[in-house]
Amino acid sequence: MEAAHTDTTGAAGTPAATARLTVHSPEEMQELGRGLAGLLRPGDLVMLTGELGAGKTTLTRGLGEGLGVRGAVTSPTFVIARVHPSLVGGPALVHVDAYRLGGGLDEMEDLDLDVSLPESVVVVEWGEGKVEELTDDRLHVVIDRVVGSTDDDRREVTLTGVGARWEGVDLVPR
């Protein structure tokens, strides 16, 4: 995994920290998730953006491992949301797939994410344009496939911490 750029600035509701990384394999994507888990705390919202097969669920699997949660982290596409309780006394992981939800925040409110948010880490795949109003503070992860060969597992990952929660946070896991 290579870090290309990090930046910290911002105010409430605006980008406070940014990092760009190159991930070379699914294993590195999962490792990135494990590393990011160390930055997360109860109340954090993580939005994942990327095309099908970009690695959103693989990253979330690493987050689950890093947070020490129960159960296999798999894509919640057909159940919409899955809760993984902590096995180590930390926050639960609420894993949401908003791909099939078209109604924006109204449909998301039916999932009661605002109730889960204060004591959990909520990860929403396909959440862009749907969950930003839940909180001023969020970590937005954009995963782009490298253009070219279909055998290339490299991904360009942009991490953007939005809001005061992320001010001064180094988003590159060590």
Coordinates of C-alpha atoms in Angstrom, one line a residue:
M1 CA 0.0 0.0 0.0
E2 CA 1.4 3.4 -1.0
A3 CA 0.3 6.8 0.4
A4 CA 0.4 9.4 -2.3
H5 CA -0.8 12.5 -0.4
T6 CA -2.2 13.6 2.9
D7 CA -3.7 16.9 3.8
T8 CA -5.5 18.3 6.9
T9 CA -7.6 21.5 6.9
G10 CA -11.3 22.2 7.3
A11 CA -14.3 23.2 9.5
A12 CA -17.6 21.6 10.4
G13 CA -19.2 19.9 7.4
T14 CA -16.2 20.4 5.1
P15 CA -13.2 18.2 4.3
A16 CA -10.8 18.2 7.3
A17 CA -8.3 15.5 6.2
T18 CA -7.5 13.8 2.9
A19 CA -5.3 10.9 2.0
R20 CA -4.8 9.1 -1.3
L21 CA -3.5 5.5 -1.4
T22 CA -2.7 2.9 -3.9
V23 CA -3.8 -0.6 -2.9
H24 CA -2.4 -3.5 -4.9
S25 CA -4.5 -6.5 -4.0
P26 CA -7.7 -7.6 -2.1
E27 CA -5.5 -8.5 0.8
E28 CA -4.1 -5.0 1.0
M29 CA -7.6 -3.6 0.8
Q30 CA -8.6 -5.8 3.8
E31 CA -5.4 -4.6 5.6
L32 CA -6.4 -1.0 4.9
G33 CA -9.7 -1.7 6.6
R34 CA -8.0 -3.2 9.6
G35 CA -5.8 -0.1 9.8
L36 CA -8.7 2.3 9.5
A37 CA -10.5 0.5 12.2
G38 CA -7.9 1.8 14.6
L39 CA -9.1 5.4 13.8
L40 CA -12.8 4.7 14.2
R41 CA -14.8 5.2 17.4
P42 CA -18.5 5.0 18.3
G43 CA -20.6 7.5 16.4
D44 CA -18.5 7.4 13.2
L45 CA -20.1 7.2 9.8
V46 CA -18.1 5.8 7.0
M47 CA -19.4 6.2 3.4
L48 CA -18.0 3.9 0.8
T49 CA -18.2 4.9 -2.9
G50 CA -17.0 2.7 -5.8
E51 CA -18.3 0.7 -8.7
L52 CA -19.3 -2.9 -8.4
G53 CA -16.3 -5.1 -7.5
A54 CA -14.2 -2.1 -6.4
G55 CA -13.5 -3.6 -3.0
K56 CA -16.1 -1.9 -0.7
T57 CA -17.1 -5.1 1.1
T58 CA -13.5 -6.3 1.3
L59 CA -12.5 -3.0 3.0
T60 CA -15.5 -3.4 5.4
R61 CA -14.4 -7.0 6.1
G62 CA -11.1 -5.5 7.3
L63 CA -12.9 -2.9 9.3
G64 CA -14.8 -5.7 11.0
E65 CA -11.6 -7.6 11.8
G66 CA -10.0 -4.5 13.2
L67 CA -13.0 -3.6 15.3
G68 CA -13.2 -7.2 16.6
V69 CA -16.8 -7.8 15.7
R70 CA -18.8 -11.1 15.5
G71 CA -19.9 -12.7 12.3
A72 CA -18.6 -12.9 8.8
V73 CA -18.8 -9.5 7.1
T74 CA -20.4 -10.1 3.7
S75 CA -22.3 -7.8 1.3
P76 CA -25.7 -6.9 2.8
T77 CA -27.2 -6.2 -0.6
F78 CA -30.3 -8.3 -0.1
V79 CA -30.8 -7.6 3.6
I80 CA -29.9 -3.9 3.3
A81 CA -28.3 -3.8 6.7
R82 CA -26.4 -6.1 9.1
V83 CA -25.3 -5.5 12.7
H84 CA -22.1 -7.1 13.9
P85 CA -21.8 -6.8 17.7
S86 CA -18.4 -6.3 19.2
L87 CA -16.6 -9.3 20.7
V88 CA -14.0 -7.0 22.5
G89 CA -16.2 -4.4 24.2
G90 CA -15.9 -1.9 21.4
P91 CA -18.5 -0.4 19.0
A92 CA -20.7 -2.6 16.9
L93 CA -20.3 -2.5 13.2
V94 CA -23.5 -1.6 11.3
H95 CA -23.0 -2.5 7.6
V96 CA -25.5 -1.0 5.2
D97 CA -25.8 -1.5 1.4
A98 CA -27.8 1.5 0.1
Y99 CA -27.5 0.3 -3.6
R100 CA -31.1 -0.7 -3.9
L101 CA -32.4 2.3 -1.9
G102 CA -33.4 5.1 -4.2
G103 CA -35.3 7.5 -1.9
G104 CA -32.3 9.2 -0.2
L105 CA -32.5 10.0 3.5
D106 CA -36.2 9.2 3.7
E107 CA -35.6 5.5 2.9
M108 CA -32.4 5.5 5.0
E109 CA -34.4 6.9 8.0
D110 CA -36.5 3.7 7.9
L111 CA -33.4 1.8 8.8
D112 CA -33.1 3.9 12.0
L113 CA -29.4 4.6 11.4
D114 CA -29.6 7.7 13.5
V115 CA -30.5 5.5 16.5
S116 CA -27.5 3.1 15.8
L117 CA -25.0 5.9 15.0
P118 CA -24.1 7.1 18.5
E119 CA -22.9 3.7 19.8
S120 CA -21.8 2.0 16.6
V121 CA -19.6 2.5 13.6
V122 CA -21.9 2.7 10.7
V123 CA -20.5 1.8 7.2
V124 CA -22.7 2.6 4.2
E125 CA -21.9 1.2 0.8
W126 CA -23.4 3.3 -2.0
G127 CA -24.3 6.0 0.6
E128 CA -23.2 9.1 -1.3
G129 CA -26.1 11.5 -1.7
K130 CA -28.2 9.4 0.8
V131 CA -26.6 9.6 4.2
E132 CA -24.7 12.9 4.5
E133 CA -27.5 14.5 6.5
L134 CA -27.1 11.9 9.3
T135 CA -24.1 13.8 10.7
D136 CA -21.7 16.7 9.9
D137 CA -18.8 14.3 10.5
R138 CA -18.0 11.4 8.3
L139 CA -15.2 9.5 6.6
H140 CA -15.8 9.2 2.9
V141 CA -13.9 6.5 1.1
V142 CA -13.8 6.5 -2.7
I143 CA -12.4 3.4 -4.4
D144 CA -11.4 3.6 -8.1
R145 CA -10.2 0.7 -10.1
V146 CA -7.1 1.3 -12.1
V147 CA -8.1 1.8 -15.8
G148 CA -6.7 -0.8 -18.2
S149 CA -6.1 -4.5 -17.8
T150 CA -9.0 -6.4 -16.1
D151 CA -6.4 -8.5 -14.3
D152 CA -5.0 -5.5 -12.5
D153 CA -6.1 -5.6 -8.8
R154 CA -4.8 -2.1 -8.0
R155 CA -7.2 0.5 -6.6
E156 CA -6.8 4.2 -6.0
V157 CA -8.4 4.9 -2.6
T158 CA -9.2 8.5 -1.5
L159 CA -10.0 8.9 2.1
T160 CA -11.7 12.2 3.1
G161 CA -12.5 13.0 6.7
V162 CA -15.4 15.6 6.7
G163 CA -16.1 17.8 9.8
A164 CA -14.5 18.7 13.0
R165 CA -14.2 15.0 14.1
W166 CA -11.5 14.5 11.5
E167 CA -9.5 17.7 11.9
G168 CA -5.8 16.8 12.5
V169 CA -6.4 13.1 12.0
D170 CA -3.7 11.3 9.8
L171 CA -5.9 9.1 7.7
V172 CA -3.0 6.9 6.5
P173 CA -3.0 3.7 8.7
R174 CA 0.4 2.8 10.1

